[in-house]
């Protein structure tokens, strides 16, 4: 079948290991099923994989892609939950120490077909296109959990989203606004700040710029480059929820004194549960929210989409159609 996969790993030149070609149809273990992929979305995770973060040489070749929407073996339209937990695990899948994401241990979604556990299928609301739905399983689910589960945010509170242009960040801005929050965002790029206002931010600032008032919560995916600003932007008792560190995970200053003196909370967040993905799909559908799609392109052009992400040009999600 047609597939986009990692053939080798390179920290400095991740696209050198990317292949657009042919791979065998997926194996389907007991309890698993096959989904015919209609659309699949690119995540920073796919770039990390090509850089060798979370993927080892001996696992190659590996079809990339965590996210997809398509049709199951009975012809139903479905979304795929990308978190694969151990069959014996009960409870929150994101807390299973043996969990993995599609494309880490099992072949990913950038292909004609992908095999997944039956329990990882979520019904696709009829109001969402395959392309919109493909944005939900990783970036949008991560944003949903950061805001409403790990962040525990309520309507009327205020939130700062760092690095407005990212897939998770655009989801954070849209969902926070729809959830009744006061939304601030930062970006290094003026055009992205303008776009952030269009999708729901109340005000935007250059990366590192002082906010006019402190916020209840900060949503972090940028990491080292914005960490001090995130801590400085919080009200006493505020919370920073972190799910990524694109610019590195060793900030110049850990800000420990400010964290204890102002009684700040630092909360980690990773992906979300199948139940949360189901609720996110319903929320997006009921509110008529369309995920921000930066570019839609055939899977055969995947290299162009990856290059946009490497160059930091993306605003929203890159979606591949199959
Ligand atoms: N824990 C999880 O479950 C989970 C799930 C999804 C993603 N993640 C992680 O979250 C991060 C974001 O993922 P994504 O898919 O949204 O990636 P993305 O679409 O590539 O977004 C990255 C954004 O970060 C900002 N940024 C990058 N370098 C920066 C720098 N040096 N200074 C300031 N801002 C910078 C940029 O914002 P501007 O250009 O607007 O400044 C960029 O748009 C990744 O590290 C990813 O691995 C984790």
Short mmCIF file of C-alpha atoms and ligand atoms in Angstrom, two decimals:
data_model
loop_
_atom_site.label_atom_id
_atom_site.label_comp_id
_atom_site.label_asym_id
_atom_site.label_seq_id
_atom_site.Cartn_x
_atom_site.Cartn_y
_atom_site.Cartn_z
CA UNK A 1 0.00 0.00 0.00
CA UNK A 2 0.97 3.65 -0.40
CA UNK A 3 2.65 5.05 2.74
CA UNK A 4 4.89 7.79 4.12
CA UNK A 5 7.52 6.34 6.46
CA UNK A 6 10.81 6.85 8.28
CA UNK A 7 13.68 4.87 6.76
CA UNK A 8 16.47 6.42 8.85
CA UNK A 9 16.79 8.90 11.71
CA UNK A 10 18.70 12.18 11.76
CA UNK A 11 18.74 14.84 14.49
CA UNK A 12 20.00 17.59 12.18
CA UNK A 13 18.37 16.68 8.87
CA UNK A 14 15.12 14.91 9.78
CA UNK A 15 13.69 15.01 6.23
CA UNK A 16 16.62 12.95 4.91
CA UNK A 17 14.99 9.82 6.38
CA UNK A 18 11.47 10.51 5.06
CA UNK A 19 10.26 8.19 2.26
CA UNK A 20 7.08 8.45 0.19
CA UNK A 21 6.59 4.95 -1.21
CA UNK A 22 5.13 1.50 -0.67
CA UNK A 23 4.81 -0.62 2.50
CA UNK A 24 3.07 -3.96 3.15
CA UNK A 25 -0.56 -3.89 4.36
CA UNK A 26 -0.74 -3.77 8.17
CA UNK A 27 -0.87 -6.89 10.38
CA UNK A 28 -4.16 -7.06 12.30
CA UNK A 29 -3.76 -8.69 15.75
CA UNK A 30 -6.75 -10.16 17.65
CA UNK A 31 -9.05 -7.40 18.88
CA UNK A 32 -7.71 -4.98 16.28
CA UNK A 33 -9.34 -3.77 13.08
CA UNK A 34 -8.38 -1.93 9.89
CA UNK A 35 -9.35 1.63 9.04
CA UNK A 36 -9.25 2.91 5.46
CA UNK A 37 -7.65 6.33 5.89
CA UNK A 38 -9.35 9.33 4.23
CA UNK A 39 -7.37 12.11 5.92
CA UNK A 40 -4.40 12.23 8.29
CA UNK A 41 -2.88 15.23 10.09
CA UNK A 42 0.79 16.08 10.65
CA UNK A 43 2.08 16.68 14.17
CA UNK A 44 5.38 17.85 15.55
CA UNK A 45 5.57 14.28 16.90
CA UNK A 46 6.24 13.08 13.32
CA UNK A 47 9.26 15.38 13.12
CA UNK A 48 10.52 14.24 16.53
CA UNK A 49 10.24 10.65 15.24
CA UNK A 50 12.43 11.46 12.21
CA UNK A 51 14.92 13.08 14.61
CA UNK A 52 15.03 9.82 16.62
CA UNK A 53 13.05 11.05 19.62
CA UNK A 54 10.77 8.18 20.72
CA UNK A 55 11.80 6.00 17.75
CA UNK A 56 14.87 3.73 17.50
CA UNK A 57 16.79 2.53 14.40
CA UNK A 58 15.80 -1.11 15.03
CA UNK A 59 12.10 -0.17 14.73
CA UNK A 60 12.54 1.13 11.17
CA UNK A 61 10.99 1.32 8.67
CA UNK A 62 8.07 2.91 10.54
CA UNK A 63 5.00 4.47 8.89
CA UNK A 64 4.59 7.91 10.46
CA UNK A 65 1.37 9.62 11.59
CA UNK A 66 -0.66 9.52 14.82
CA UNK A 67 -3.92 11.02 13.56
CA UNK A 68 -6.49 9.85 11.06
CA UNK A 69 -10.14 9.84 10.13
CA UNK A 70 -11.58 7.27 7.74
CA UNK A 71 -13.95 4.34 7.44
CA UNK A 72 -13.93 1.13 9.46
CA UNK A 73 -14.46 -2.39 8.09
CA UNK A 74 -18.26 -1.97 8.35
CA UNK A 75 -18.21 1.29 6.38
CA UNK A 76 -18.74 3.58 9.43
CA UNK A 77 -17.01 6.96 9.49
CA UNK A 78 -14.55 6.99 12.38
CA UNK A 79 -11.82 8.90 14.16
CA UNK A 80 -8.82 7.08 15.59
CA UNK A 81 -7.69 7.51 19.19
CA UNK A 82 -3.88 7.48 18.82
CA UNK A 83 -3.00 6.34 22.37
CA UNK A 84 -2.45 2.56 22.39
CA UNK A 85 -2.58 1.25 25.95
CA UNK A 86 -1.80 -2.27 27.15
CA UNK A 87 -4.87 -4.58 26.74
CA UNK A 88 -4.79 -5.27 30.50
CA UNK A 89 -4.78 -1.57 31.45
CA UNK A 90 -7.87 -0.11 33.11
CA UNK A 91 -8.50 3.59 33.76
CA UNK A 92 -6.93 6.70 32.19
CA UNK A 93 -4.98 5.43 29.15
CA UNK A 94 -2.52 8.34 29.34
CA UNK A 95 -1.29 7.05 32.72
CA UNK A 96 -0.48 3.54 31.43
CA UNK A 97 3.35 3.29 31.68
CA UNK A 98 3.29 0.85 28.70
CA UNK A 99 1.22 3.09 26.44
CA UNK A 100 2.49 4.25 23.06
CA UNK A 101 1.24 6.45 20.24
CA UNK A 102 0.60 5.13 16.76
CA UNK A 103 3.90 5.28 14.80
CA UNK A 104 6.00 4.61 17.93
CA UNK A 105 5.54 0.82 18.32
CA UNK A 106 2.74 0.18 15.82
CA UNK A 107 2.65 1.42 12.21
CA UNK A 108 1.13 4.91 11.84
CA UNK A 109 -1.64 6.58 9.87
CA UNK A 110 0.17 8.08 6.83
CA UNK A 111 -0.97 5.20 4.62
CA UNK A 112 -3.93 3.79 2.72
CA UNK A 113 -4.79 1.66 5.76
CA UNK A 114 -3.92 1.51 9.45
CA UNK A 115 -4.54 -1.23 12.04
CA UNK A 116 -5.81 -0.12 15.48
CA UNK A 117 -7.45 -1.73 18.51
CA UNK A 118 -11.24 -1.81 18.00
CA UNK A 119 -11.65 0.10 21.26
CA UNK A 120 -9.68 3.02 19.76
CA UNK A 121 -12.40 3.87 17.23
CA UNK A 122 -14.56 6.94 17.92
CA UNK A 123 -17.66 7.79 15.86
CA UNK A 124 -17.19 10.75 13.56
CA UNK A 125 -19.86 13.44 14.09
CA UNK A 126 -21.65 14.02 10.77
CA UNK A 127 -20.93 17.78 10.91
CA UNK A 128 -17.15 17.21 10.61
CA UNK A 129 -15.34 16.50 7.36
CA UNK A 130 -12.64 13.81 7.35
CA UNK A 131 -10.02 16.58 7.00
CA UNK A 132 -11.34 18.52 10.04
CA UNK A 133 -11.75 15.35 12.11
CA UNK A 134 -8.17 14.24 11.35
CA UNK A 135 -6.93 17.29 13.32
CA UNK A 136 -8.54 16.16 16.57
CA UNK A 137 -6.77 13.02 17.89
CA UNK A 138 -3.42 14.55 18.88
CA UNK A 139 -3.17 18.37 18.79
CA UNK A 140 -6.81 19.15 19.59
CA UNK A 141 -7.15 16.39 22.18
CA UNK A 142 -3.97 17.59 23.88
CA UNK A 143 -5.35 21.15 23.95
CA UNK A 144 -8.71 19.98 25.35
CA UNK A 145 -7.06 18.06 28.18
CA UNK A 146 -4.62 20.91 28.96
CA UNK A 147 -7.43 23.45 29.35
CA UNK A 148 -10.35 21.57 30.82
CA UNK A 149 -8.86 18.50 32.55
CA UNK A 150 -5.30 19.20 33.75
CA UNK A 151 -5.82 22.99 33.88
CA UNK A 152 -9.34 22.67 35.34
CA UNK A 153 -10.22 26.02 33.76
CA UNK A 154 -13.70 27.51 34.09
CA UNK A 155 -15.57 30.15 32.04
CA UNK A 156 -14.53 33.66 33.05
CA UNK A 157 -10.91 32.76 33.85
CA UNK A 158 -7.96 34.02 31.79
CA UNK A 159 -5.35 32.03 29.88
CA UNK A 160 -2.15 32.76 27.97
CA UNK A 161 -1.24 30.51 25.00
CA UNK A 162 2.46 30.57 24.07
CA UNK A 163 3.54 30.21 20.39
CA UNK A 164 0.20 30.96 18.72
CA UNK A 165 0.94 29.37 15.36
CA UNK A 166 1.33 25.75 16.40
CA UNK A 167 -1.19 22.97 15.88
CA UNK A 168 -1.76 22.60 19.63
CA UNK A 169 -1.70 26.39 20.14
CA UNK A 170 -4.36 27.16 17.52
CA UNK A 171 -6.53 24.46 19.10
CA UNK A 172 -5.94 25.99 22.54
CA UNK A 173 -6.97 29.44 21.36
CA UNK A 174 -10.13 28.18 19.62
CA UNK A 175 -11.23 25.86 22.44
CA UNK A 176 -10.45 28.38 25.20
CA UNK A 177 -12.54 31.04 23.48
CA UNK A 178 -15.40 28.59 22.91
CA UNK A 179 -15.14 27.60 26.59
CA UNK A 180 -15.75 31.18 27.78
CA UNK A 181 -12.18 32.08 28.77
CA UNK A 182 -10.34 35.38 28.31
CA UNK A 183 -7.62 34.40 25.82
CA UNK A 184 -4.18 35.95 25.31
CA UNK A 185 -1.57 34.58 22.92
CA UNK A 186 2.05 35.22 21.96
CA UNK A 187 3.83 34.62 18.68
CA UNK A 188 7.19 35.56 17.17
CA UNK A 189 5.44 36.50 13.96
CA UNK A 190 3.15 39.50 13.43
CA UNK A 191 1.05 37.78 10.76
CA UNK A 192 0.45 34.83 13.11
CA UNK A 193 -0.59 37.27 15.88
CA UNK A 194 -3.19 38.71 13.51
CA UNK A 195 -4.44 35.23 12.64
CA UNK A 196 -4.62 34.39 16.36
CA UNK A 197 -7.00 37.32 16.87
CA UNK A 198 -9.15 36.07 13.98
CA UNK A 199 -9.54 32.60 15.54
CA UNK A 200 -10.49 33.84 19.00
CA UNK A 201 -7.66 35.47 20.96
CA UNK A 202 -8.78 38.68 22.75
CA UNK A 203 -5.27 40.14 22.58
CA UNK A 204 -1.86 39.06 21.28
CA UNK A 205 1.73 39.96 22.15
CA UNK A 206 5.21 39.44 20.75
CA UNK A 207 7.02 36.46 22.29
CA UNK A 208 8.38 37.54 25.69
CA UNK A 209 6.41 40.83 25.82
CA UNK A 210 5.03 41.75 29.25
CA UNK A 211 1.25 41.29 29.55
CA UNK A 212 -0.87 44.21 30.87
CA UNK A 213 -2.29 41.90 33.56
CA UNK A 214 -1.40 38.49 34.99
CA UNK A 215 -3.44 35.42 34.01
CA UNK A 216 -4.96 32.43 35.82
CA UNK A 217 -3.24 29.90 33.56
CA UNK A 218 -0.55 29.55 30.90
CA UNK A 219 -0.56 26.83 28.25
CA UNK A 220 3.04 25.87 27.37
CA UNK A 221 4.21 23.86 24.36
CA UNK A 222 7.24 26.00 23.41
CA UNK A 223 9.40 25.19 26.47
CA UNK A 224 12.79 26.79 27.18
CA UNK A 225 12.25 29.88 24.99
CA UNK A 226 9.08 30.98 26.84
CA UNK A 227 9.35 29.34 30.29
CA UNK A 228 10.37 32.42 32.30
CA UNK A 229 7.71 34.53 30.58
CA UNK A 230 5.10 31.89 31.39
CA UNK A 231 6.02 31.90 35.10
CA UNK A 232 6.16 35.72 35.21
CA UNK A 233 2.73 36.01 33.56
CA UNK A 234 0.86 34.00 36.25
CA UNK A 235 -1.24 35.39 39.10
CA UNK A 236 -0.38 34.02 42.56
CA UNK A 237 -1.86 30.53 42.76
CA UNK A 238 -1.94 30.24 38.96
CA UNK A 239 -1.18 27.14 36.92
CA UNK A 240 1.15 26.48 33.99
CA UNK A 241 0.13 23.39 32.01
CA UNK A 242 2.95 22.00 29.87
CA UNK A 243 2.63 19.40 27.12
CA UNK A 244 5.67 20.13 24.95
CA UNK A 245 9.07 21.79 24.70
CA UNK A 246 9.67 22.51 21.01
CA UNK A 247 12.51 24.97 21.74
CA UNK A 248 14.21 22.66 24.28
CA UNK A 249 13.52 21.37 27.80
CA UNK A 250 16.33 23.14 29.68
CA UNK A 251 15.30 26.77 30.28
CA UNK A 252 18.07 29.18 31.33
CA UNK A 253 16.23 29.71 34.63
CA UNK A 254 13.89 27.17 36.27
CA UNK A 255 12.20 30.02 38.23
CA UNK A 256 11.93 27.85 41.36
CA UNK A 257 11.75 30.79 43.75
CA UNK A 258 8.85 32.41 41.92
CA UNK A 259 7.08 29.05 41.71
CA UNK A 260 7.11 28.45 45.48
CA UNK A 261 6.76 32.05 46.62
CA UNK A 262 3.73 32.73 44.42
CA UNK A 263 2.38 29.21 45.04
CA UNK A 264 2.21 28.40 41.34
CA UNK A 265 1.32 24.95 40.07
CA UNK A 266 3.22 23.23 37.24
CA UNK A 267 1.09 20.49 35.67
CA UNK A 268 2.11 18.08 32.92
CA UNK A 269 -0.32 16.97 30.24
CA UNK A 270 -0.09 14.28 27.56
CA UNK A 271 -2.65 13.51 24.86
CA UNK A 272 -6.03 12.53 26.37
CA UNK A 273 -8.33 9.58 26.92
CA UNK A 274 -10.66 7.99 24.38
CA UNK A 275 -13.59 9.41 26.38
CA UNK A 276 -12.08 12.91 26.17
CA UNK A 277 -11.65 12.52 22.39
CA UNK A 278 -15.31 11.56 22.14
CA UNK A 279 -16.36 14.62 24.20
CA UNK A 280 -14.04 16.88 22.17
CA UNK A 281 -15.61 15.64 18.91
CA UNK A 282 -19.09 16.35 20.32
CA UNK A 283 -18.05 19.80 21.62
CA UNK A 284 -16.51 20.82 18.29
CA UNK A 285 -19.54 19.53 16.42
CA UNK A 286 -22.13 21.20 18.70
CA UNK A 287 -20.30 24.57 18.61
CA UNK A 288 -19.74 24.45 14.84
CA UNK A 289 -15.99 24.77 15.36
CA UNK A 290 -13.79 24.04 12.34
CA UNK A 291 -10.16 23.21 13.23
CA UNK A 292 -7.69 25.64 11.65
CA UNK A 293 -6.14 23.91 8.63
CA UNK A 294 -2.91 25.54 7.44
CA UNK A 295 -2.58 23.44 4.27
CA UNK A 296 -4.43 20.47 2.84
CA UNK A 297 -2.47 18.36 0.36
CA UNK A 298 -2.37 14.82 -1.06
CA UNK A 299 -0.34 12.36 1.02
CA UNK A 300 1.98 12.03 -1.99
CA UNK A 301 3.08 15.64 -1.27
CA UNK A 302 3.82 14.94 2.41
CA UNK A 303 7.41 16.17 2.11
CA UNK A 304 6.12 19.72 1.44
CA UNK A 305 3.99 19.62 4.59
CA UNK A 306 6.91 18.38 6.72
CA UNK A 307 9.12 21.15 5.28
CA UNK A 308 6.59 23.83 6.33
CA UNK A 309 6.74 22.49 9.88
CA UNK A 310 10.56 22.35 9.93
CA UNK A 311 10.63 25.97 8.74
CA UNK A 312 8.12 27.10 11.40
CA UNK A 313 5.71 28.42 8.77
CA UNK A 314 2.63 26.48 9.87
CA UNK A 315 -0.45 28.21 11.29
CA UNK A 316 -2.79 25.43 12.41
CA UNK A 317 -2.71 21.92 11.02
CA UNK A 318 -1.23 20.38 7.86
CA UNK A 319 -3.68 17.72 6.64
CA UNK A 320 -2.91 14.97 4.11
CA UNK A 321 -5.73 13.51 2.04
CA UNK A 322 -5.50 9.85 1.06
N1 LIG B 1 2.44 15.83 25.29
C1 LIG B 1 1.66 15.59 24.23
O1 LIG B 1 0.79 14.74 24.27
C2 LIG B 1 1.83 16.43 23.01
C3 LIG B 1 0.82 16.45 22.03
C4 LIG B 1 0.96 17.30 20.95
C5 LIG B 1 2.12 18.07 20.84
N2 LIG B 1 3.08 17.99 21.78
C6 LIG B 1 4.31 18.81 21.67
O2 LIG B 1 3.93 20.17 21.69
C7 LIG B 1 4.79 20.92 20.83
C8 LIG B 1 3.95 21.67 19.80
O3 LIG B 1 3.40 20.72 18.92
P1 LIG B 1 2.66 21.21 17.60
O4 LIG B 1 2.27 19.97 16.86
O5 LIG B 1 1.64 22.22 17.96
O6 LIG B 1 3.91 21.86 16.84
P2 LIG B 1 3.97 23.04 15.79
O7 LIG B 1 2.68 23.05 15.05
O8 LIG B 1 5.24 22.84 15.05
O9 LIG B 1 4.06 24.36 16.72
C9 LIG B 1 5.19 24.83 17.32
C10 LIG B 1 4.97 26.32 17.70
O10 LIG B 1 5.88 26.62 18.75
C11 LIG B 1 6.33 27.95 18.60
N3 LIG B 1 7.81 27.99 18.68
C12 LIG B 1 8.68 27.10 18.16
N4 LIG B 1 9.94 27.45 18.46
C13 LIG B 1 9.86 28.59 19.18
C14 LIG B 1 10.82 29.46 19.77
N5 LIG B 1 12.13 29.20 19.71
N6 LIG B 1 10.38 30.53 20.43
C15 LIG B 1 9.05 30.81 20.51
N7 LIG B 1 8.11 30.02 19.97
C16 LIG B 1 8.50 28.93 19.30
C17 LIG B 1 5.90 28.47 17.26
O11 LIG B 1 4.96 29.49 17.47
P3 LIG B 1 5.08 30.93 16.72
O12 LIG B 1 5.72 30.66 15.39
O13 LIG B 1 3.68 31.38 16.66
O14 LIG B 1 5.94 31.78 17.61
C18 LIG B 1 5.28 27.26 16.58
O15 LIG B 1 4.15 27.62 15.85
C19 LIG B 1 5.77 19.92 20.21
O16 LIG B 1 6.98 19.94 20.94
C20 LIG B 1 5.06 18.59 20.38
O17 LIG B 1 5.94 17.50 20.41
C21 LIG B 1 2.96 17.19 22.86
#
